[in-house]
Coordinates of C-alpha atoms and ligand atoms in Angstrom, one line a residue:
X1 CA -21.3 -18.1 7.9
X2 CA -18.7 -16.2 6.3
X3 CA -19.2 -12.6 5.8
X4 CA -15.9 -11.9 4.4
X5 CA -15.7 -10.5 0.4
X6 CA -14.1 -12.3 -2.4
X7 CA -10.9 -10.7 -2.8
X8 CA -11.6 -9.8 -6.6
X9 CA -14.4 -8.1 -4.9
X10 CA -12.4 -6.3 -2.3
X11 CA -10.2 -5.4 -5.0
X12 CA -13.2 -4.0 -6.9
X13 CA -13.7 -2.2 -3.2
X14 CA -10.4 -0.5 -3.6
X15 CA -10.6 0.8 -6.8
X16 CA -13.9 2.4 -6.0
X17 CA -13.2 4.0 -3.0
X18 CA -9.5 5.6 -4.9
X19 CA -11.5 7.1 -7.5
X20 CA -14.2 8.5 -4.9
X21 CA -10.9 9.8 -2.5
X22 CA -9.5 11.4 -6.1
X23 CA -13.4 12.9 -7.5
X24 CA -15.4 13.8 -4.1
X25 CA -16.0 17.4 -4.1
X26 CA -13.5 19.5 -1.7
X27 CA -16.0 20.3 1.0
X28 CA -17.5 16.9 1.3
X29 CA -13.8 15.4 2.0
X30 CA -13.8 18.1 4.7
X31 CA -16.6 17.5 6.3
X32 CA -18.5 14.1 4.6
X33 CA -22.0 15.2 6.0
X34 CA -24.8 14.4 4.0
X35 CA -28.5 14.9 4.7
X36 CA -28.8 11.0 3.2
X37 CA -32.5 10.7 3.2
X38 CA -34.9 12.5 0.9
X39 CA -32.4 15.1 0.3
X40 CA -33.0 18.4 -0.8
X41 CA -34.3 18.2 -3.8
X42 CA -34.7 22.2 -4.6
X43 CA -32.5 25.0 -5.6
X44 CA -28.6 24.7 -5.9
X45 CA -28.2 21.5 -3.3
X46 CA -30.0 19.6 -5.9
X47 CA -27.6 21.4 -8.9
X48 CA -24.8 19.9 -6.6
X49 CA -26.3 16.3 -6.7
X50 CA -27.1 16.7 -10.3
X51 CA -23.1 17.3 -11.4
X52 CA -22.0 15.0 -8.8
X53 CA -24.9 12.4 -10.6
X54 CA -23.2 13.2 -13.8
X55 CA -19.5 13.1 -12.8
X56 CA -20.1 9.5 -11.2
X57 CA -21.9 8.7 -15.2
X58 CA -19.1 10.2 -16.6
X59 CA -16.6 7.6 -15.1
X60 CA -18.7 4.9 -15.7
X61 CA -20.2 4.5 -12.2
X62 CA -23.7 4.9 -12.1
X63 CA -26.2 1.7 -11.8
X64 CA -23.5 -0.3 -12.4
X65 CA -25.0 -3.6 -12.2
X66 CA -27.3 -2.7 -15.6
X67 CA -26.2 -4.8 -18.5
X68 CA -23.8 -3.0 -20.5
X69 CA -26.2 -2.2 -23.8
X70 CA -28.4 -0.2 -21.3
X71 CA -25.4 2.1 -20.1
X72 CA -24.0 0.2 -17.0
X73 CA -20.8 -2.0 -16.1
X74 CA -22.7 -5.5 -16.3
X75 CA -21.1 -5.7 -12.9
X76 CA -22.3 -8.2 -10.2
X77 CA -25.1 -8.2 -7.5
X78 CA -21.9 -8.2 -5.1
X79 CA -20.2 -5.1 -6.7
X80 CA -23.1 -3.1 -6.7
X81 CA -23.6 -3.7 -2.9
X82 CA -20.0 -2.8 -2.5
X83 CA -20.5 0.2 -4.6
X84 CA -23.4 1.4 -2.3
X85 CA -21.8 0.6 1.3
X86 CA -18.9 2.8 -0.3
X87 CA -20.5 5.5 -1.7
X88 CA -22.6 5.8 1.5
X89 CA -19.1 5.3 3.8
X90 CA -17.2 8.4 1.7
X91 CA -20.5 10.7 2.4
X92 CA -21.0 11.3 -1.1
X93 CA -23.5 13.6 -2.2
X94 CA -27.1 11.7 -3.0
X95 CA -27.5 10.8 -6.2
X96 CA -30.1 12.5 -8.0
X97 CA -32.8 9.8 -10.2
X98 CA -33.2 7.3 -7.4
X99 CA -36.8 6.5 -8.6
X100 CA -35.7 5.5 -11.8
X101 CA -32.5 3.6 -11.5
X102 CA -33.8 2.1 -8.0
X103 CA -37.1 1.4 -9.2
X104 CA -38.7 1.6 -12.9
X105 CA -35.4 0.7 -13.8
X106 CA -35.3 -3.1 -12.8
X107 CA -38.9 -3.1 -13.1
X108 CA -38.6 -2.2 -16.5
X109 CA -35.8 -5.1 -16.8
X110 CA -38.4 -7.8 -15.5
X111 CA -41.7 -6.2 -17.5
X112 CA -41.0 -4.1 -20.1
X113 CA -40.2 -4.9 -24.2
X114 CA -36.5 -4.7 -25.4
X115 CA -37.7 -1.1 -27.1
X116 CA -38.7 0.5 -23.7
X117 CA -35.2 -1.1 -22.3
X118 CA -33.2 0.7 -25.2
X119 CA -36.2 3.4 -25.4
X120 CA -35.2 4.8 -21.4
X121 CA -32.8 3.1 -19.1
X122 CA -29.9 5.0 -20.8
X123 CA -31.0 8.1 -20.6
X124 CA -32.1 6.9 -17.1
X125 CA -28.6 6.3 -16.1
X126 CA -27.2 9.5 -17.5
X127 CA -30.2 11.4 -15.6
X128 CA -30.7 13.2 -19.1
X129 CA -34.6 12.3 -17.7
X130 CA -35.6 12.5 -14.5
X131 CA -38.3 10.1 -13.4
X132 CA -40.7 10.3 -10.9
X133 CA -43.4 7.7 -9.0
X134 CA -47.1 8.3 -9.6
X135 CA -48.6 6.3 -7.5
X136 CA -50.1 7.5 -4.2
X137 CA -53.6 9.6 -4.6
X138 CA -55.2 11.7 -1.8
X139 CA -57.5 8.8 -1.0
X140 CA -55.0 6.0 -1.7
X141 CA -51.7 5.7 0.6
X142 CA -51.4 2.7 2.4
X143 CA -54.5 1.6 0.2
X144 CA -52.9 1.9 -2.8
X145 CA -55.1 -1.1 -4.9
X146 CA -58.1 2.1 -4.5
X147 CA -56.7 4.4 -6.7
X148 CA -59.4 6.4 -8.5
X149 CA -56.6 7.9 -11.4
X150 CA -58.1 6.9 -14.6
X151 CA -57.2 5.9 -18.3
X152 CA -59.3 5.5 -21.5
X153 CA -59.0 3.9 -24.3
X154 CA -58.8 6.0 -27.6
X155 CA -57.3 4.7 -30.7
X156 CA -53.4 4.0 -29.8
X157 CA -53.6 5.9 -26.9
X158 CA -54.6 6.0 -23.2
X159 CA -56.5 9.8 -22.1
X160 CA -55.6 9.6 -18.5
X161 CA -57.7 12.1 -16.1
X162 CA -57.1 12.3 -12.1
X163 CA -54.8 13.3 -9.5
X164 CA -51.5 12.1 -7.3
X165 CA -50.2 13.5 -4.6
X166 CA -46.4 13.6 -2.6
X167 CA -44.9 12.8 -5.7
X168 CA -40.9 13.5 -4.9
X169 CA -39.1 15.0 -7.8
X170 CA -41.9 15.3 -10.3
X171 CA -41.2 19.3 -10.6
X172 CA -37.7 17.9 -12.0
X173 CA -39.4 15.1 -13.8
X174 CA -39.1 14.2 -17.2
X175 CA -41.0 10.9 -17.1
X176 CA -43.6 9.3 -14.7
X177 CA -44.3 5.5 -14.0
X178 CA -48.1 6.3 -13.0
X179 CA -50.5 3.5 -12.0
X180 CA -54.0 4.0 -13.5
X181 CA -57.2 2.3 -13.3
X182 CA -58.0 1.0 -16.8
X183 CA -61.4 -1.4 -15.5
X184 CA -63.3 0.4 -13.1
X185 CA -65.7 -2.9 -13.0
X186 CA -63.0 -5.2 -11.9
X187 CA -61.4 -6.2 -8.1
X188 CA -59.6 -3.4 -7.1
X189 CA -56.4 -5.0 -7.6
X190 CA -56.9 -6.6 -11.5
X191 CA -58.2 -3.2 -12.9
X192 CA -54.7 -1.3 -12.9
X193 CA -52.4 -0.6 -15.1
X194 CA -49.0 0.2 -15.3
X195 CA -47.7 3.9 -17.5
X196 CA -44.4 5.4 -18.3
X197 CA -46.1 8.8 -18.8
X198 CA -43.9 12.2 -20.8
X199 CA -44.4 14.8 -18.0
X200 CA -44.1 17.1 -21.0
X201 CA -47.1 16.1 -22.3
X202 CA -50.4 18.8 -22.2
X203 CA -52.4 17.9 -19.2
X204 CA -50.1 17.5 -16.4
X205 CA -50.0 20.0 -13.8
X206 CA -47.4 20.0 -11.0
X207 CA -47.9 22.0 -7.8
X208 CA -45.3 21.9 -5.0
X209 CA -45.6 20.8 -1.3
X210 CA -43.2 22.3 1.1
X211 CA -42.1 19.3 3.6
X212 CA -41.8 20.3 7.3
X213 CA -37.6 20.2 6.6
X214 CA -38.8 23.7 4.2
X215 CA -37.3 21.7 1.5
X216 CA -39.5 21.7 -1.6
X217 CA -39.5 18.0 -2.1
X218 CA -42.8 16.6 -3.2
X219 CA -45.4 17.4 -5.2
X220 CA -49.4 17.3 -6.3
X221 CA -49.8 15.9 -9.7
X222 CA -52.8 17.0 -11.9
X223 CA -53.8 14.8 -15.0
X224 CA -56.2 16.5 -17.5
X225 CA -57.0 14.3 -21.0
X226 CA -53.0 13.7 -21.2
X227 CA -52.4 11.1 -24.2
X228 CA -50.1 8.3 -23.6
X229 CA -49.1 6.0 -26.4
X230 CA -50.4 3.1 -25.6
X231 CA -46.8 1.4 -26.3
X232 CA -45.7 3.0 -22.9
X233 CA -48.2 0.7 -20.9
X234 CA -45.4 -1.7 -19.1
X235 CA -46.5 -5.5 -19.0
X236 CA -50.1 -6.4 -19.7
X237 CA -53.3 -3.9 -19.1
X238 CA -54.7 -4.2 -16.2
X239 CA -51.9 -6.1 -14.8
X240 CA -50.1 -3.3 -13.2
X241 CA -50.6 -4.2 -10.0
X242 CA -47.8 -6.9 -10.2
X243 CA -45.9 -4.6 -11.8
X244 CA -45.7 -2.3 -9.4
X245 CA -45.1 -4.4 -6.5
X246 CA -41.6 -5.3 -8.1
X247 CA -41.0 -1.6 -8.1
X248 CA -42.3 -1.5 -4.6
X249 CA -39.9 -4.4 -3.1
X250 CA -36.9 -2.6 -4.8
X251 CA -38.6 0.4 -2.8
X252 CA -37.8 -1.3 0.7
X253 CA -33.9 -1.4 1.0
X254 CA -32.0 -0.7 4.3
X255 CA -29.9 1.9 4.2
X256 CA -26.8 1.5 6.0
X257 CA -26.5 3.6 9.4
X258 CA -23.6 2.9 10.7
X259 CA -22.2 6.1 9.7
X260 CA -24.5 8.0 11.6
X261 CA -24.1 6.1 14.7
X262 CA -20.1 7.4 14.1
X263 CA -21.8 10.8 14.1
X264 CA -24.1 10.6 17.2
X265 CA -21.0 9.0 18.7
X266 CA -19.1 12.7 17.5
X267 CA -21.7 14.2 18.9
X268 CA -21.6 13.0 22.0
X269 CA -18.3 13.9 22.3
X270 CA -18.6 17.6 21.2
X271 CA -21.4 18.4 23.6
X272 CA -22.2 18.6 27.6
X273 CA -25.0 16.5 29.1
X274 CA -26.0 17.2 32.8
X275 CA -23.0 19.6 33.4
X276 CA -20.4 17.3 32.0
X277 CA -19.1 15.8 28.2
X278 CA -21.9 14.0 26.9
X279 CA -19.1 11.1 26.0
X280 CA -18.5 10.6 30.1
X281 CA -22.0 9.8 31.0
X282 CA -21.9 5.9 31.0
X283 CA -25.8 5.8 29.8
X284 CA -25.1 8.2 26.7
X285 CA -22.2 5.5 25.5
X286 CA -24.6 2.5 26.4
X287 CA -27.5 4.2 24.7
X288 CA -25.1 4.3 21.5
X289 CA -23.8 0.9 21.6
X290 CA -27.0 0.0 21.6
X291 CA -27.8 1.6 18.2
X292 CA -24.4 0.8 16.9
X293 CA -25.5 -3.4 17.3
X294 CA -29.1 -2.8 15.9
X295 CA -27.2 -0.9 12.2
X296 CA -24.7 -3.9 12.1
X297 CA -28.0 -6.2 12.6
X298 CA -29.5 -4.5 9.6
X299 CA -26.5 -4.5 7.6
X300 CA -26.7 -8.4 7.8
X301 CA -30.3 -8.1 7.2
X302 CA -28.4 -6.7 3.6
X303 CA -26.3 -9.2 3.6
X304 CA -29.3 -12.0 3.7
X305 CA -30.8 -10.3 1.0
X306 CA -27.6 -10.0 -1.2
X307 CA -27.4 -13.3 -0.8
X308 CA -31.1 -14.0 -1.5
X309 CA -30.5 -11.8 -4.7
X310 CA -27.0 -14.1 -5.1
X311 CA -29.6 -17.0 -5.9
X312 CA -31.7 -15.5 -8.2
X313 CA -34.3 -14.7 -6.4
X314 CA -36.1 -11.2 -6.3
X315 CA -35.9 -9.0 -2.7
X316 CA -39.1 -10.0 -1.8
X317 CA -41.3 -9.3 0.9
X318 CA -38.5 -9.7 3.7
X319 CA -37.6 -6.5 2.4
X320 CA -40.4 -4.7 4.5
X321 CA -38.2 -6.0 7.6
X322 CA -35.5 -4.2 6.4
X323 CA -37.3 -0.9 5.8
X324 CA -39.2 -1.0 9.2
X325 CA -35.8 -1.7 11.1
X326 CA -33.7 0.9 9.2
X327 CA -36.6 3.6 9.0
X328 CA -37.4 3.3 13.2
X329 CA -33.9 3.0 14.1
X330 CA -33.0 6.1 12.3
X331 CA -35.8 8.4 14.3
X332 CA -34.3 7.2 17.2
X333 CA -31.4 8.1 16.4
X334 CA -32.3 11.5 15.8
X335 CA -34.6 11.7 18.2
X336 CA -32.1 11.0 20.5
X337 CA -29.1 13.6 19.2
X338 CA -32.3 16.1 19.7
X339 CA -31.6 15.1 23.7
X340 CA -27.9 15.8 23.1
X341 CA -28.3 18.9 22.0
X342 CA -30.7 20.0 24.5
X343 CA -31.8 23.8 23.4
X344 CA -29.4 23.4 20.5
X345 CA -31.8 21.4 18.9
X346 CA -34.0 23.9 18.6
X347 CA -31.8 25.6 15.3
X348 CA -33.0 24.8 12.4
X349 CA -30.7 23.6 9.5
X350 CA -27.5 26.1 8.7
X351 CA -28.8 28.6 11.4
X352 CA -26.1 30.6 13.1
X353 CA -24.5 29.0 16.0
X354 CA -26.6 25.8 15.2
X355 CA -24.4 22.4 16.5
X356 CA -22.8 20.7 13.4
X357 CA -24.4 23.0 11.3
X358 CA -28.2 21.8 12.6
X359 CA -28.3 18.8 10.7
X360 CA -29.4 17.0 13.2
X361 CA -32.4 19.3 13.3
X362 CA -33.2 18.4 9.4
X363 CA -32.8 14.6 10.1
X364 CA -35.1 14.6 12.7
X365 CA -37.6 16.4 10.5
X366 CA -36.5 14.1 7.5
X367 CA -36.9 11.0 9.6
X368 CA -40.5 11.0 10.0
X369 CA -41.2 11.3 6.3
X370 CA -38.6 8.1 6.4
X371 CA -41.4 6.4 8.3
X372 CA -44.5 7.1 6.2
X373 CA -42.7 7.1 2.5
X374 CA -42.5 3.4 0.5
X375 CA -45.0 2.2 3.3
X376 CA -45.8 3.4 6.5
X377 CA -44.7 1.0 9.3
X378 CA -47.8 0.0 10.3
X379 CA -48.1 -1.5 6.9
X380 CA -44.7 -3.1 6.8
X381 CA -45.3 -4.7 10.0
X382 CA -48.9 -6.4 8.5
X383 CA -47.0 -7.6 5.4
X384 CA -44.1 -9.4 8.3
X385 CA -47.0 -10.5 9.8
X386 CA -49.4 -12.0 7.1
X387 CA -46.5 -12.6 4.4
X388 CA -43.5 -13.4 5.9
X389 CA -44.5 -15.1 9.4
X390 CA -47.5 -16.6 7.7
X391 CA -49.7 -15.0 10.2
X392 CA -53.4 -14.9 10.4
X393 CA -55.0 -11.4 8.9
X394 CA -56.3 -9.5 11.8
Ligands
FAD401 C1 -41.1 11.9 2.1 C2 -42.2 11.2 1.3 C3 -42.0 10.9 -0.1 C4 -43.0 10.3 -0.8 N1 -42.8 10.1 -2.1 C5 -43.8 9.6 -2.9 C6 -43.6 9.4 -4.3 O1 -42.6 9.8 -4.9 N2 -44.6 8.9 -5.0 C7 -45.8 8.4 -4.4 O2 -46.6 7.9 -5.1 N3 -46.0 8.5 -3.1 C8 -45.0 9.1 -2.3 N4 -45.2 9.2 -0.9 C9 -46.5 8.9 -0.4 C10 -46.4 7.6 0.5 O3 -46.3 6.5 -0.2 C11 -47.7 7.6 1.3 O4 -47.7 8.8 2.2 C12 -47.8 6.4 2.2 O5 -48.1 5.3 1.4 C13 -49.0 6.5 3.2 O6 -50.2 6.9 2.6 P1 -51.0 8.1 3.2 O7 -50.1 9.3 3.3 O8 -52.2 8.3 2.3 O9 -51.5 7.7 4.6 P2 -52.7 6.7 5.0 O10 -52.7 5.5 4.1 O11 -54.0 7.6 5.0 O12 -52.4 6.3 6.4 C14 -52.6 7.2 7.6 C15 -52.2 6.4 8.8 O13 -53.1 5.2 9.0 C16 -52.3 4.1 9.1 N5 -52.9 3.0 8.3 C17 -53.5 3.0 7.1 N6 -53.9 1.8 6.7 C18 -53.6 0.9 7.7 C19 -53.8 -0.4 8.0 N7 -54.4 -1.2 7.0 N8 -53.4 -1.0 9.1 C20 -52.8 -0.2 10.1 N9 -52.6 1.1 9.9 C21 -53.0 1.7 8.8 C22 -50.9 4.4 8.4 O14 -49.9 3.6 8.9 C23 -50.8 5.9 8.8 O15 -50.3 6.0 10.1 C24 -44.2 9.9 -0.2 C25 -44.4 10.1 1.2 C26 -43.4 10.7 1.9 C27 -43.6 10.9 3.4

């Protein structure tokens, strides 16, 4: 096995990561934290992301593995992995759209007509419209196929009446990729369909939810007799089931922590543990080494799914490996800078004479919505079991 880049790849590598050294904002250069995971999405952190997000378009590297005609590079599985590990390595700010150019997008690229393609991935890309991911209901999380959302026929369009709920970014959203029962009389899972919805349109009401981080991240959705045009339905009525599983195995990447383990590892440094530097205590370092081998482990979990997506083939359901590992990993990470810290820990986010600014604090917050959000474990471990292993259902 060789895990080494081509070098017109690492090449590619270099160029990327001079242009981030010359653009990244002053203060992340200083100090490249970044509250990676379900960032905040409110007020002038998410103004930040937003020109950052349209800096990185402006230079022509956003989603830079769409084909060219739909505003990307036409740039290669391998570059855009490249592209992530580096973005994530520099501590760039998030990128704001992550729904759409992680998920509706390629969806779009595998279901949708030529029109929708040319219609929205642009404007995707450029986050002129923000997208957002109507899919969970308060009755239907893990049990997703029981959604009770429904849509009518009437003429040319679909009247669409019911309710989601934790829907990130939909008080930013322009559009919506909404799942809706269209046969009410069929299996569960054949009566769906598959929407891009105009959050625009009369109908919709968005209420906010305040996460326990006190970001205002998610939201409820309210749908009231809002027309869609019935040429925003993606692949076939009542075939959106399928399509939203390819939107839910793009869902269940790994991210890469081996930056944060370099943190902890700062951490560790900076404070005392049982009267002495946390660094000197032989079972802190362990402890970290021991997190440091499981993110390299996951990285290669990347690697075998770059290389599965090298072949052709879509993620797949070994991508639910890769979100459990990454998703559990990451609490304990936290949950052990939270130990570190000691009282610190108890300082929330940016409070005076919080450690490192509290982060740590958020991140632990942030880290169990990590654990619930694109499946909770419980459910990723039942699709290892029954889908991957080949296991008997329970
Ligand atoms: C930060 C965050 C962002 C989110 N963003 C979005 C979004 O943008 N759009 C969207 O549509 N949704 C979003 N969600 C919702 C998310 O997809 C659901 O919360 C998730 O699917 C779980 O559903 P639920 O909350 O209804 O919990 P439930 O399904 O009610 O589960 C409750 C508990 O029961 C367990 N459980 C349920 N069924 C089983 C089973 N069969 N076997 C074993 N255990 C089981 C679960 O693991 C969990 O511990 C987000 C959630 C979070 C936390």
């Amino acid at each position: 096995m060789d895990f080494r880049f081509s070098d017109a790849d690492e090449k590619f590598r270099l160029e990327f990561r001079n242009w981030l050294e010359a653009n990244l904002p002053n203060k992340r250069r200083k100090n490249p934290f970044t509250i990676e995971f379900f960032a905040n999405e409110d007020g002038a952190e998410w103004e930040n992301r937003l020109a950052w997000h349209k800096k990185m378009h402006a230079a022509g590297w956003i989603a830079i593995q769409y084909p060219k005609q739909y505003g990307g590079r036409g740039a290669t599985i391998t570059q855009q992995y490249i592209h992530d590990e580096e973005l994530i390595h520099a501590g760039a700010p998030q990128l704001v759209n992550s729904q759409g150019i992680g998920l509706v997008g390629p969806t779009l690229m595998h279901w949708g007509t030529e029109e929708q393609r040319r219609r929205y991935l642009p404007k995707m890309l450029s986050a002129n419209e923000i997208w957002c991911q109507g899919y969970s209901e308060p009755g239907s999380g893990s049990d997703l196929a029981s959604l009770q959302t429904r849509a009518c026929e009437d003429g040319d369009y679909f009247v669409v009446n019911g309710q989601k709920v934790w829907t990130s970014d939909a008080h930013h959203a322009d559009m919506c990729f909404l799942l809706v029962r269209t046969d009410p009389t069929a299996p569960k899972h054949k009566g769906i369909s598959y929407l891009l919805v105009d959050m625009h349109s009369p109908g919709i009401t968005v209420r906010p939810l305040v996460q326990m981080t006190g970001d205002r991240g998610f939201n409820e959705m309210f749908f009231e007799e809002v027309r869609v045009p019935k040429k925003n339905l993606v692949g076939e009525k009542n075939n959106g089931w399928q399509v939203a599983l390819t939107s839910l195995m793009y869902e269940r990447r790994a991210a890469d922590l081996r930056p944060i383990v370099h943190e902890l590892a700062a951490l560790a440094r900076l404070v005392s543990h049982h009267g002495s530097n946390a660094w000197d205590d032989g079972g802190v370092r362990q402890k970290i080494s021991d997190f440091a081998c499981e993110a390299w482990a996951i990285r290669y979990l990347g690697l075998r799914q770059l290389t599965r997506q090298l072949k052709g083939r879509p993620p797949g359901p070994e991508s639910s490996i890769q979100k459990l590992a990454y998703s559990e990993l990451n609490l304990r990470i936290q949950k052990f800078a939270m130990e570190l810290l000691g009282a610190y820990s108890q300082l929330a986010y940016q409070a005076p004479f919080a450690i490192d600014d509290g982060k740590w604090s958020y991140r632990m917050l942030a880290a169990r919505g990590m654990i619930i959000g694109a499946g909770t474990s419980e459910i990723q471990r039942s699709i290892i079991g029954e889908r991957v292993l080949g296991l008997p259902r329970g």
